Structure formats: C-alpha cells, structure tokens
PDB file of C-alpha atoms in Angstrom:
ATOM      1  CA  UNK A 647     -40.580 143.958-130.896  1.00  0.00           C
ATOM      2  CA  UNK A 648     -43.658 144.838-129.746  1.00  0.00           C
ATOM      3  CA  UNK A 649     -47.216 142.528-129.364  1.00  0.00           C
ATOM      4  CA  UNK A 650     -49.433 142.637-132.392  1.00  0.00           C
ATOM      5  CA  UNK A 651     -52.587 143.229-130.676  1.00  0.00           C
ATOM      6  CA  UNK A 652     -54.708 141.187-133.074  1.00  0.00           C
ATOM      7  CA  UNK A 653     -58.200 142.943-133.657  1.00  0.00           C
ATOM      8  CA  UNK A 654     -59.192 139.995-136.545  1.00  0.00           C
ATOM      9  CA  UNK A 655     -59.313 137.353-133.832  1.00  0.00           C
ATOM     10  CA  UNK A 656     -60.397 139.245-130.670  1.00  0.00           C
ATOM     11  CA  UNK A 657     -63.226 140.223-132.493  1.00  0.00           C
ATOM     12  CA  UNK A 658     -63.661 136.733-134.258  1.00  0.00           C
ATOM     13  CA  UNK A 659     -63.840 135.547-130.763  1.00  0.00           C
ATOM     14  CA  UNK A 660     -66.980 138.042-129.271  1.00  0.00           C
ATOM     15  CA  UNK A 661     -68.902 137.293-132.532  1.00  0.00           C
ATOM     16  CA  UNK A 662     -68.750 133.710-130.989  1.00  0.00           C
ATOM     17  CA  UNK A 663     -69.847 135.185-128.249  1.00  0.00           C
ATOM     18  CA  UNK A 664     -72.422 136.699-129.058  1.00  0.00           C
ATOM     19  CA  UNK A 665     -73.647 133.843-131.509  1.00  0.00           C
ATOM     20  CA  UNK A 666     -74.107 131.542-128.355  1.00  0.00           C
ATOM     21  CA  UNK A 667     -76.051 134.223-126.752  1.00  0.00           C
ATOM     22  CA  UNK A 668     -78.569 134.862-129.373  1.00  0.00           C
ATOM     23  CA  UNK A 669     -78.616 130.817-129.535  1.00  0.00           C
ATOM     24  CA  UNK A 670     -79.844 130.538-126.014  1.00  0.00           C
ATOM     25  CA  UNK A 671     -82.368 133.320-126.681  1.00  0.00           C
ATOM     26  CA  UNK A 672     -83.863 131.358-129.805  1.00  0.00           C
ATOM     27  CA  UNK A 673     -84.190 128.421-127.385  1.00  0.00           C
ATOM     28  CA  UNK A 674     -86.551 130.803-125.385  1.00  0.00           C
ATOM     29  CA  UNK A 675     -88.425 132.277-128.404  1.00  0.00           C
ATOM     30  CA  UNK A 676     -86.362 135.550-128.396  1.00  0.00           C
ATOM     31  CA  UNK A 677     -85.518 136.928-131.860  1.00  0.00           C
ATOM     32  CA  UNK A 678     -82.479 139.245-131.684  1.00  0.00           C
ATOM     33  CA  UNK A 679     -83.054 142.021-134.618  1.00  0.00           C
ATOM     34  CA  UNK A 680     -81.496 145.135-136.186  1.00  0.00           C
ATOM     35  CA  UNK A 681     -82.665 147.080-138.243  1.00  0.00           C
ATOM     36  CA  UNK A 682     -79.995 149.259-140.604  1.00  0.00           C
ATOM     37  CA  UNK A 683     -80.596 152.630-142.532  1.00  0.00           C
ATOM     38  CA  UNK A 684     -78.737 153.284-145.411  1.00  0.00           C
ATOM     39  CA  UNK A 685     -79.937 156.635-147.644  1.00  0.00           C
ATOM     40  CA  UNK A 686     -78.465 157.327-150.923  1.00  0.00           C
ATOM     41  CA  UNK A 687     -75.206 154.756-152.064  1.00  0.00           C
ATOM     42  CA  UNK A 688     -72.194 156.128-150.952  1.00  0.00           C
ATOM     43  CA  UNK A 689     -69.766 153.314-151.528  1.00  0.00           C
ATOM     44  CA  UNK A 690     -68.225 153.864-148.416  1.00  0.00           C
ATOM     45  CA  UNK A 691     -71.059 153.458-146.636  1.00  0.00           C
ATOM     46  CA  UNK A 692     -72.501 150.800-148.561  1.00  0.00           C
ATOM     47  CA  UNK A 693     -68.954 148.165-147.587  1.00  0.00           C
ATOM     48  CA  UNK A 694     -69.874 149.034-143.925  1.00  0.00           C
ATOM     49  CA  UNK A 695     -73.789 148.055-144.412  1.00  0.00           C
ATOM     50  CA  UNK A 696     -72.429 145.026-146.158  1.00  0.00           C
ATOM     51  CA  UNK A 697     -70.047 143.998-143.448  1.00  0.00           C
ATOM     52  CA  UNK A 698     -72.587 144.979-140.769  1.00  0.00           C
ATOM     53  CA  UNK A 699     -74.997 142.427-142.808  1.00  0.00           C
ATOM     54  CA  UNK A 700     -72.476 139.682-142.848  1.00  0.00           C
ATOM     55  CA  UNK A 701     -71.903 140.062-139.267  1.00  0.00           C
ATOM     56  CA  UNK A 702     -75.753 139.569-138.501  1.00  0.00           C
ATOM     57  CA  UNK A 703     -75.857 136.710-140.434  1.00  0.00           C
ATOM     58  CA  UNK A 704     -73.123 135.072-138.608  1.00  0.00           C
ATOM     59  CA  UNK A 705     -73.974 136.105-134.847  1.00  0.00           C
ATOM     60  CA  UNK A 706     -77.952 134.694-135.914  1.00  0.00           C
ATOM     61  CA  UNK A 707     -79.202 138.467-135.813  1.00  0.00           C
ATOM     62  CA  UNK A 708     -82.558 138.948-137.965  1.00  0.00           C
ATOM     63  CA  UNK A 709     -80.782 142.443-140.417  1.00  0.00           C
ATOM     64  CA  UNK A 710     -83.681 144.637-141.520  1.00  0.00           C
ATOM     65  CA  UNK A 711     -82.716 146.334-144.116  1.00  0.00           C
ATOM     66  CA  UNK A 712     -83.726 150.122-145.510  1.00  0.00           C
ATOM     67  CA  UNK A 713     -81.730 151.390-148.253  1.00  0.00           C
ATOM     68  CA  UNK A 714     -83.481 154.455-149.434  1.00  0.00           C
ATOM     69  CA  UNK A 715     -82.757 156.592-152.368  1.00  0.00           C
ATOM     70  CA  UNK A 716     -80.745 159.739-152.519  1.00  0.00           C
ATOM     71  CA  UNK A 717     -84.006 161.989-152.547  1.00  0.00           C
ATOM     72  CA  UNK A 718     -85.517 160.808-149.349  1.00  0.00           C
ATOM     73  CA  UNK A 719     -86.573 163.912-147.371  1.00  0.00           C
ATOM     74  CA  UNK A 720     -85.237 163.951-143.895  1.00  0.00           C
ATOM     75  CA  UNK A 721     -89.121 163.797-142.892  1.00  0.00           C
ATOM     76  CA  UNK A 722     -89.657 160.401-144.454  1.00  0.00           C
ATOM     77  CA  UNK A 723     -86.707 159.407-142.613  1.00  0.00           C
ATOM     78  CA  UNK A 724     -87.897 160.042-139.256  1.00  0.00           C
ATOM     79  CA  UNK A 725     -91.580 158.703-140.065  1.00  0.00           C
ATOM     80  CA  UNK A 726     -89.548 155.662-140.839  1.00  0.00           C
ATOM     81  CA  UNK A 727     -87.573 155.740-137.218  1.00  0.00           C
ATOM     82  CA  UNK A 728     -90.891 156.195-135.704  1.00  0.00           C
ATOM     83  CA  UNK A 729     -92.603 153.365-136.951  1.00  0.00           C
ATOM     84  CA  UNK A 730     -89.594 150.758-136.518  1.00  0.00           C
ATOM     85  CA  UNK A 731     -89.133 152.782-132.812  1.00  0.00           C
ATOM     86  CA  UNK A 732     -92.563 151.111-132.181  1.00  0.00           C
ATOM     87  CA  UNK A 733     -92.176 148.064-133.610  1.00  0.00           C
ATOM     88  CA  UNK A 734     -91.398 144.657-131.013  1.00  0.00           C
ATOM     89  CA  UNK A 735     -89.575 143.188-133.804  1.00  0.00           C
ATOM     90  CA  UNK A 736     -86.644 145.307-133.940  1.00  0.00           C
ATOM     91  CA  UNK A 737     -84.122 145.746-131.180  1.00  0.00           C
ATOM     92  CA  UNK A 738     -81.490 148.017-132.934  1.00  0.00           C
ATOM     93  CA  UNK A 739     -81.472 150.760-135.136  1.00  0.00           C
ATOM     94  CA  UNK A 740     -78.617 151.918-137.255  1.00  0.00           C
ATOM     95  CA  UNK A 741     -78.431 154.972-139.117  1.00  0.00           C
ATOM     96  CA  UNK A 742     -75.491 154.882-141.889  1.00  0.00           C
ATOM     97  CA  UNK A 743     -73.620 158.237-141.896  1.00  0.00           C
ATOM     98  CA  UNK A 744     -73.034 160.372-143.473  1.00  0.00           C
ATOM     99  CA  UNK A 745     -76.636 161.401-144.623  1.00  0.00           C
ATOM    100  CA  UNK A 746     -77.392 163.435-147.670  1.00  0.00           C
ATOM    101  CA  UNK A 747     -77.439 167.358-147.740  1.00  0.00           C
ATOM    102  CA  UNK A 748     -80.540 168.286-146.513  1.00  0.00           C
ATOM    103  CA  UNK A 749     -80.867 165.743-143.498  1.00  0.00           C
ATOM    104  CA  UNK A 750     -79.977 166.987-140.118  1.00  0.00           C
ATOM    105  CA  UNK A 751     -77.340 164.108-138.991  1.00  0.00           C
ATOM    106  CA  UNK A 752     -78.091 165.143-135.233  1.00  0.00           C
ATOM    107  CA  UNK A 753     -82.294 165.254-135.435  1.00  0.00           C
ATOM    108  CA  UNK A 754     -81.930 161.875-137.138  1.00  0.00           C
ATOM    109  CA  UNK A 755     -80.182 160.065-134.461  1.00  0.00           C
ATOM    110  CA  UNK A 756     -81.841 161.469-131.809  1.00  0.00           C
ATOM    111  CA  UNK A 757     -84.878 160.853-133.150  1.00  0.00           C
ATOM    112  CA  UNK A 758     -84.013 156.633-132.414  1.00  0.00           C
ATOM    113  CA  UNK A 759     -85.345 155.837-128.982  1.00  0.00           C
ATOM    114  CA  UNK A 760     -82.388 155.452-126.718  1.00  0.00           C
ATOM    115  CA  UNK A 761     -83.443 151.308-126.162  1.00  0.00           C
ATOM    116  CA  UNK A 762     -83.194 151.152-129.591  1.00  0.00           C
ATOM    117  CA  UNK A 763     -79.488 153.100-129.933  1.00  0.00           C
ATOM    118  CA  UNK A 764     -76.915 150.419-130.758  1.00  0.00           C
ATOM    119  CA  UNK A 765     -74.651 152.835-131.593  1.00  0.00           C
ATOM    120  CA  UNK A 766     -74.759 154.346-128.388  1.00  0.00           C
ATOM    121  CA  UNK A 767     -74.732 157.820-129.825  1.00  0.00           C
ATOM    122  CA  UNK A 768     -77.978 159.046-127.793  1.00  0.00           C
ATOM    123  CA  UNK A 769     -77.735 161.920-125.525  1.00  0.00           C
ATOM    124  CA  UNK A 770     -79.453 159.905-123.030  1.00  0.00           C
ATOM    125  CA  UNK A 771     -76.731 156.963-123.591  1.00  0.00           C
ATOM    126  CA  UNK A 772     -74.017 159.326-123.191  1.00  0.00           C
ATOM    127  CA  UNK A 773     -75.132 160.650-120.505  1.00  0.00           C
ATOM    128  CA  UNK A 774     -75.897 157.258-118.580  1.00  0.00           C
ATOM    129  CA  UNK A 775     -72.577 155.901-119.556  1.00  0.00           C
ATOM    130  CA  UNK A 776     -70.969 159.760-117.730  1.00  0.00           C
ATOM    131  CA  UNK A 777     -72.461 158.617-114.629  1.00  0.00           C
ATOM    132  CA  UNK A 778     -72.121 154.780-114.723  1.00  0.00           C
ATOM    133  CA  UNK A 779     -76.347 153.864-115.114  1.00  0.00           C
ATOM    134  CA  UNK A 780     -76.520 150.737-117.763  1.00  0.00           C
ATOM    135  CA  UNK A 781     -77.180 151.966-121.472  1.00  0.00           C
ATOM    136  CA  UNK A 782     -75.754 151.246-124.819  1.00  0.00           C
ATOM    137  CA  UNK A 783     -71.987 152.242-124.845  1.00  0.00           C
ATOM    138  CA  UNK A 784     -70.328 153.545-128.416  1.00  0.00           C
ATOM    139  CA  UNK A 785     -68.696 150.522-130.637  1.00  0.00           C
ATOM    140  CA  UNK A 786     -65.357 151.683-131.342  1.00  0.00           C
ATOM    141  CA  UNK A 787     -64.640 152.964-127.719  1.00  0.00           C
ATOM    142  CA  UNK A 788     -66.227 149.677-126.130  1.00  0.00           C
ATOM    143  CA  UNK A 789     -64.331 147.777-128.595  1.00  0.00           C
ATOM    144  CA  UNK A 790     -60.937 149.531-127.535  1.00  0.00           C
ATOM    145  CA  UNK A 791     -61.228 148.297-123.816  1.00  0.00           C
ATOM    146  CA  UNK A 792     -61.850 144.681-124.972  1.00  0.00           C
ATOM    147  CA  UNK A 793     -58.904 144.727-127.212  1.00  0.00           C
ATOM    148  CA  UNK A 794     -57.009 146.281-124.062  1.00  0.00           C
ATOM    149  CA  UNK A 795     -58.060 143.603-121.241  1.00  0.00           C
ATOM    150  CA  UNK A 796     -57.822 140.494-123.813  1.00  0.00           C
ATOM    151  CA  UNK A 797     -54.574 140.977-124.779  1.00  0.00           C
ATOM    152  CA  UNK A 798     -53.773 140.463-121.239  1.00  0.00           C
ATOM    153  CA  UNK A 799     -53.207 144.598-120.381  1.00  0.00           C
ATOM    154  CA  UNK A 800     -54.861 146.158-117.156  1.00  0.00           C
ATOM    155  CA  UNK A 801     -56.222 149.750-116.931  1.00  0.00           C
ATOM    156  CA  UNK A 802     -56.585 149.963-112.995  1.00  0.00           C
ATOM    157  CA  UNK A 803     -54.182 152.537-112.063  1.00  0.00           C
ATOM    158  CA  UNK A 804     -52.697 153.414-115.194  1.00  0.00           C
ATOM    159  CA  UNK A 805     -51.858 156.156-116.753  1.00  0.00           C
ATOM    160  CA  UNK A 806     -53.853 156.655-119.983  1.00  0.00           C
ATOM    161  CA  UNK A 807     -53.561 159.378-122.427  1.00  0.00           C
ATOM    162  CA  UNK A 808     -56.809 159.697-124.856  1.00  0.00           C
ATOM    163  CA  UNK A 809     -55.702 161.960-128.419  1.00  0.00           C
ATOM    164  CA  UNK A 810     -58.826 163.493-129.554  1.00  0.00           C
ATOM    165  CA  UNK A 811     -62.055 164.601-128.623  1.00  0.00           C
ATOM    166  CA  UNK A 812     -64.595 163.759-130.752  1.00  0.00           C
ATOM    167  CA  UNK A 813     -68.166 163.111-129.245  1.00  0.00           C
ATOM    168  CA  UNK A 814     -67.962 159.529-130.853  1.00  0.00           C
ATOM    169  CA  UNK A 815     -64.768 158.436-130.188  1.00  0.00           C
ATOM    170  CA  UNK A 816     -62.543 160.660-127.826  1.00  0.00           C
ATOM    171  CA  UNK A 817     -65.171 161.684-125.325  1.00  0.00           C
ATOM    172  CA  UNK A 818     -66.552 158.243-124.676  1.00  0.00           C
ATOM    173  CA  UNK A 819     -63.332 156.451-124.529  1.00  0.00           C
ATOM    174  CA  UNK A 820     -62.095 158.510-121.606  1.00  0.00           C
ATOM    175  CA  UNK A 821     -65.121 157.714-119.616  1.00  0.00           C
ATOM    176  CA  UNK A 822     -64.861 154.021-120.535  1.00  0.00           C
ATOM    177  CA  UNK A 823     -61.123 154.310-118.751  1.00  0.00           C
ATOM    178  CA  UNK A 824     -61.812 156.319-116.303  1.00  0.00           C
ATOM    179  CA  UNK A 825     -64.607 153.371-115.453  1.00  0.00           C
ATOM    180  CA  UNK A 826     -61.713 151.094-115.355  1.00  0.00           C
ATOM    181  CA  UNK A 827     -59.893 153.079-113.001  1.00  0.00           C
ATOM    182  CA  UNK A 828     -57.275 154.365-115.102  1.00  0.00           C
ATOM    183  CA  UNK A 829     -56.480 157.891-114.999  1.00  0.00           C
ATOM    184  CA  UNK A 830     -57.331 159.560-118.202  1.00  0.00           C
ATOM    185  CA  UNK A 831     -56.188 162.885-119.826  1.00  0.00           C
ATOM    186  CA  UNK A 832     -57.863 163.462-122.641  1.00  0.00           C
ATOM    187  CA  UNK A 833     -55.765 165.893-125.308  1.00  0.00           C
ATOM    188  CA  UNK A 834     -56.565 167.421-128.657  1.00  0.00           C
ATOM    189  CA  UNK A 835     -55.589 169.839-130.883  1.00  0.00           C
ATOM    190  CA  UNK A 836     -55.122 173.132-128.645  1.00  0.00           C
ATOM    191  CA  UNK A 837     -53.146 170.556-125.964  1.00  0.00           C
ATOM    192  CA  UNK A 838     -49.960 172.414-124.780  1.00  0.00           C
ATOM    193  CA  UNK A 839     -46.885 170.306-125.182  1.00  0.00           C
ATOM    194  CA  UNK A 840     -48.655 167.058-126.515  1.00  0.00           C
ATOM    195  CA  UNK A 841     -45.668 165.396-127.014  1.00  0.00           C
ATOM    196  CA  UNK A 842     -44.726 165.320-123.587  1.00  0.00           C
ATOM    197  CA  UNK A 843     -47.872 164.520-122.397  1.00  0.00           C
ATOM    198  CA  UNK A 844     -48.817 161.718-124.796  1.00  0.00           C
ATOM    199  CA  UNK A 845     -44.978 159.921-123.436  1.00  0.00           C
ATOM    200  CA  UNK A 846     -46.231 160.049-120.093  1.00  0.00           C
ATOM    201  CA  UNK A 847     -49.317 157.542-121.409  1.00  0.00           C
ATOM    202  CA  UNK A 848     -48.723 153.758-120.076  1.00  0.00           C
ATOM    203  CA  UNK A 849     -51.666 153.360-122.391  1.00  0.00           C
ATOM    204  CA  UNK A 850     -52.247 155.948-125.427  1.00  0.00           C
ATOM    205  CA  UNK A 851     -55.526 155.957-127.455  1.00  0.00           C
ATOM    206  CA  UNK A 852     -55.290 157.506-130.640  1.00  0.00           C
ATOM    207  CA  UNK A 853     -58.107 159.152-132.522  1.00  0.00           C
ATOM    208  CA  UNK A 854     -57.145 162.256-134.025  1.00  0.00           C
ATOM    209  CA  UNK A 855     -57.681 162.112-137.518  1.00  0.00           C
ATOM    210  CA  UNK A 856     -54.154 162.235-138.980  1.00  0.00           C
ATOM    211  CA  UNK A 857     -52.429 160.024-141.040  1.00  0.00           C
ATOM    212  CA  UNK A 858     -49.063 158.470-139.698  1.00  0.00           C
ATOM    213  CA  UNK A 859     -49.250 161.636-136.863  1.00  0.00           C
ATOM    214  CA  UNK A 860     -48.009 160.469-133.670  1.00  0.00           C
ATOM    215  CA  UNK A 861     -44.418 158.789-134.424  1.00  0.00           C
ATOM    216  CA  UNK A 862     -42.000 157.350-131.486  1.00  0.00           C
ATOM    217  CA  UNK A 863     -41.323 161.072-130.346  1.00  0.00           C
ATOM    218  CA  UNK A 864     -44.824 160.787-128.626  1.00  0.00           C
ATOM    219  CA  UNK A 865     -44.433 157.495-126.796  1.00  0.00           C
ATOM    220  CA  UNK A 866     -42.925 156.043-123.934  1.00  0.00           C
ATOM    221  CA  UNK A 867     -40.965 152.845-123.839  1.00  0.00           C
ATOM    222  CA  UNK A 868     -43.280 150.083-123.115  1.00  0.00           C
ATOM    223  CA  UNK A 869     -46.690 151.415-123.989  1.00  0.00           C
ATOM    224  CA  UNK A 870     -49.528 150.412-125.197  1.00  0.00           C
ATOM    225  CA  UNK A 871     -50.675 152.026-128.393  1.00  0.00           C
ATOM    226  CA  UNK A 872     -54.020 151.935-130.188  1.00  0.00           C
ATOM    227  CA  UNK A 873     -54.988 153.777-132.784  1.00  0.00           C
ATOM    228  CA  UNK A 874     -58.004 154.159-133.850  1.00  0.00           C
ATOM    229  CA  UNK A 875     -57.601 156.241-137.209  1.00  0.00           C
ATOM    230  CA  UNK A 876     -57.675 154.508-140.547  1.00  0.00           C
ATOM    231  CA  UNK A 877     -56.868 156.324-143.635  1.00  0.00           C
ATOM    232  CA  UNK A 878     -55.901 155.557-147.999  1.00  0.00           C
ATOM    233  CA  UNK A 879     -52.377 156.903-148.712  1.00  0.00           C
ATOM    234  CA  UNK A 880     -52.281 157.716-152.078  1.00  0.00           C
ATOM    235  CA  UNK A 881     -50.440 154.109-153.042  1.00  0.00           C
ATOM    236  CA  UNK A 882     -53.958 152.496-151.988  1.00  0.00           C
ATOM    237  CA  UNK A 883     -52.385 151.122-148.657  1.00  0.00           C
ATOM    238  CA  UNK A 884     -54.123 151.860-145.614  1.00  0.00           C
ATOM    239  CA  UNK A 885     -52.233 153.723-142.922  1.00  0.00           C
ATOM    240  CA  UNK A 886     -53.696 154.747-139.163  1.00  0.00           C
ATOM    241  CA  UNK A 887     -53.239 157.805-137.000  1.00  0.00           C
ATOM    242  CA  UNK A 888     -49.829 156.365-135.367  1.00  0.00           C
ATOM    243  CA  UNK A 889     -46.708 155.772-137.787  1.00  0.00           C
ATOM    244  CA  UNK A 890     -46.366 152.349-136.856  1.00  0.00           C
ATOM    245  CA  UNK A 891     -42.794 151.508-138.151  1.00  0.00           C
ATOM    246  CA  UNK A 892     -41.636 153.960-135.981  1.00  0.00           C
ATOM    247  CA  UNK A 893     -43.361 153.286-132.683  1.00  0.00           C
ATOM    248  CA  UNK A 894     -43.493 149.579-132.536  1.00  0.00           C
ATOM    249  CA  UNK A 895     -39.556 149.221-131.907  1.00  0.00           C
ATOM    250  CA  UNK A 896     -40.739 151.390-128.893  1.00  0.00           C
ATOM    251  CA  UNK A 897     -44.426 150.025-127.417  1.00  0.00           C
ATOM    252  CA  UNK A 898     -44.676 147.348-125.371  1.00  0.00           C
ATOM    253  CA  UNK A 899     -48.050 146.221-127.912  1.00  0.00           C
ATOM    254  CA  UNK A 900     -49.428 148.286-130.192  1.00  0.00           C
ATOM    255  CA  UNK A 901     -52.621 147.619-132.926  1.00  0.00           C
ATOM    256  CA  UNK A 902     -52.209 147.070-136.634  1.00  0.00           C
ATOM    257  CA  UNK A 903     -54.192 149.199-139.194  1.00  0.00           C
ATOM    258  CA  UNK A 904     -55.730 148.010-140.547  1.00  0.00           C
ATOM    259  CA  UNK A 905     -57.031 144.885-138.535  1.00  0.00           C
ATOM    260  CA  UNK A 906     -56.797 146.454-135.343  1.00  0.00           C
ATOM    261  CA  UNK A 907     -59.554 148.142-134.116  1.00  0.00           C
ATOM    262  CA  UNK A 908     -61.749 148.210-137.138  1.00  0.00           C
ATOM    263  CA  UNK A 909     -62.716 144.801-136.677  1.00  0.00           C
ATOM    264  CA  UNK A 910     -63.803 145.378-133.181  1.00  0.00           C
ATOM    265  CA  UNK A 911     -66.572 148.071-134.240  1.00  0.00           C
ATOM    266  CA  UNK A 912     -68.891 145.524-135.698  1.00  0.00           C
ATOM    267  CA  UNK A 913     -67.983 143.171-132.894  1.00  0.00           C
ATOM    268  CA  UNK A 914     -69.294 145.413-130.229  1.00  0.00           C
ATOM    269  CA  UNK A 915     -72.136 146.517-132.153  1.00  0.00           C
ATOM    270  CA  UNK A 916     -73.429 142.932-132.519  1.00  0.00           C
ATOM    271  CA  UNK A 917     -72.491 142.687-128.801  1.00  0.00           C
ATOM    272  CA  UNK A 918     -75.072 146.236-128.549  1.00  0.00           C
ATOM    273  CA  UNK A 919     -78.061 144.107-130.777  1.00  0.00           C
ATOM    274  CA  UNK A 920     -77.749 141.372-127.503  1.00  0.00           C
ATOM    275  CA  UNK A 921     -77.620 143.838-125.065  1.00  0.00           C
ATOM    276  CA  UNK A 922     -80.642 145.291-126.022  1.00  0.00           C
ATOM    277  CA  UNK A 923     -82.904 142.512-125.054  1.00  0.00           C
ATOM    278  CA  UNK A 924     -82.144 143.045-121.818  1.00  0.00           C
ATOM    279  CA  UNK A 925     -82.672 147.152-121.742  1.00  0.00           C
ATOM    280  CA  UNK A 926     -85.971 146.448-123.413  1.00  0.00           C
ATOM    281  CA  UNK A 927     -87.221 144.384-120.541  1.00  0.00           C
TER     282      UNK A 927
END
C-alpha cells in the first residue's frame, strides 16, 4: 500500500503560510496584489479564475480582476499589461490561457515585466531559475518539490526521472531537481526504451499528457510517483497521466488525481504574489 501523498492539505497548509505572511506585511502598510486576465469565457478557464479568486481572498491578496470580452484585440491586451506593468498597486499579473484566435499567447506573456511574472513563465525567469539567480519559479513544478520534501521524501542524490518536456512543466521541473541535487533525466516522446528508464526513477514526475499512460510496467518498487496530468474519461471521472490502480500496489507514495498536485498550483502561485514584494524591492 503505498502513501497517499495528500495535495488538499499540503497545499491547505502553504495558503496558511502565506496568509501569515501577507498579515505581517499589512502590519507594515504592504498590500500584497494580483492582478488576473481573463479574455473571452471559456468555462474552463473561468473555474480556474474562480479558484484563483477564492484563493486571494483567503491568503488576504487584493485580486484585480479583468475579464474582457471575446473581441478584445491582442493590442488592447498589451496596452492593458502596460499600464498595470506600471502600476505600484499590483504585484502579479496573470494571464488566463488559452487566449482567443488572433492573440499571440507568447507576445502576451512576455509582454508582463518579469517582477510582475507570477507564473514564472518569462524568458528572463526561466532563464534565472537555469542558472540558480532568484526569480519567480513556475507553480506546478515548484509545487511538485513541496509535495516531495513534505511528505517526508529527499531529492539529494536520487535518482529522478522527469516524463515530458514541456516548457511549463517538464523543462522547469528538471531544473528544480537538479537544484535539489537529484540527478534528473528528463524523457519524452522520442525517449528510447522509456520503460526501462522511467523503472530506474527513485522519484518519477509525470507530465506527458496521456490518460492512465504509465502503468506498473514503468515503475520500480518503492518509488515515488507524481503525476501531474489530469484528464475527463468519458464516465465524467477524472483520471491522471499514471494508471493509479496499477502502480500504487508498487510505489512507495504516489499522488491522487485528482487532489494531488492540482491543488498545489494555486498554492505556489499565492506563494509567487508574496514573493514578489521582495523582487520588487
């Protein structure tokens, strides 16, 4: 039987967190704000604003909010990054994806100043978290190495075997091991032998976009598995990357979708909104 590693209270426990910080900032006058984008109503998109709100209002965080019709031109978007780019009031900015047709995804977010980047999807934060400088590190990746090291797990000298490669997810999370010393292969879809790879992993991240992909086959006895994929079978039940009646008779701990990671995204990026009070200094 393997550990449920429980995403609903880790991440319970950094809102707290982060609540008392942006207390103790109030105390000093500080106002911690963020300031979220949301262009056209894509249901999807608009649970995630809604959570992201909810969060805010729990962790004390001032949520501006923008949601802009389906017709907004991708120029009115950026006039409208500019102005809150320039503006002391807001610390964060959060661009919902996906964007309408017509909007260059890429332009957008590199148009928010990298201080501002909660998400931590700016070049320049990229590239400061590749060669260890401080910066905004990416939510889901940052919340993977929380779940890791408060469920009582170590990275230092393990083996850890990333699936996927994604700039948001993939990349990002094999820097953020390789920071904890672990030693990190990162695989994907043109991997040779994946199978035997991925069972060499003390700790396997999963994030390649499959449903129920990676069964027991893949993993060695007494791993750690998290998987980062979330996905809506066609019975309405949600189902991650990993097929997790198969591998948790095998892990050692392993994450639940959903309430595994998910939870931890929103965590971390109210963890970012903090953060950025110091970067702005």
């Amino acid at each position: 039987m393997a550990k449920i590693i429980d995403g609903k209270l880790i991440s319970q426990q950094i809102k707290d967190e982060v609540k008392d910080k942006v207390a103790k900032l109030s105390e000093q006058g500080v106002t911690v704000s963020l300031a979220v984008i949301q262009v056209g109503n894509d249901p999807a998109s608009s649970v995630y604003v809604r959570n992201k709100k909810k969060a805010c209002e729990y962790c004390g965080i001032v949520s501006l909010a923008y949601e802009l019709p389906e017709e907004t031109t991708e120029d009115e978007l950026l006039a409208l990054i500019d102005e809150l780019n320039n503006r002391k009031d807001c610390n964060g900015i959060l661009v919902q994806l996906p964007l309408p047709k017509g909007i260059d995804e890429e332009k957008v977010l590199d148009a928010i100043s990298p201080l501002k980047d909660v998400d931590g999807f700016h070049p320049m934060n990229v590239g400061a978290l590749s060669i260890g400088k401080p910066g905004f590190l990416s939510c889901t990746p940052a919340g993977v190495i929380e779940l890791i090291k408060r469920s009582g797990y170590s990275i230092e000298g393990k083996e850890c075997v990333v699936i996927g490669r994604s700039n948001i997810v993939g990349k990002p999370m094999a820097m953020l091991l390789l920071r904890e010393n672990g030693t990190v292969t990162v695989t994907h879809s043109k991997t040779a032998d994946l199978k035997a790879v991925a069972k060499r992993a003390d700790i396997l991240v999963v994030a390649i976009g499959k449903p129920k992909m990676i069964d027991a086959s893949y993993v060695k006895d007494g791993a750690v598995v998290i998987d980062v994929g979330i996905h809506r079978m066609d019975n309405g039940k949600l189902c991650g990357d990993v097929d997790y009646d198969s591998v948790e008779p095998v892990a050692e701990a392993i994450t639940p979708v959903p309430g595994g990671v998910g939870p931890m995204t929103i965590a971390m990026l109210m963890n970012n909104c903090v953060t950025s009070v110091d970067l702005q200094k």
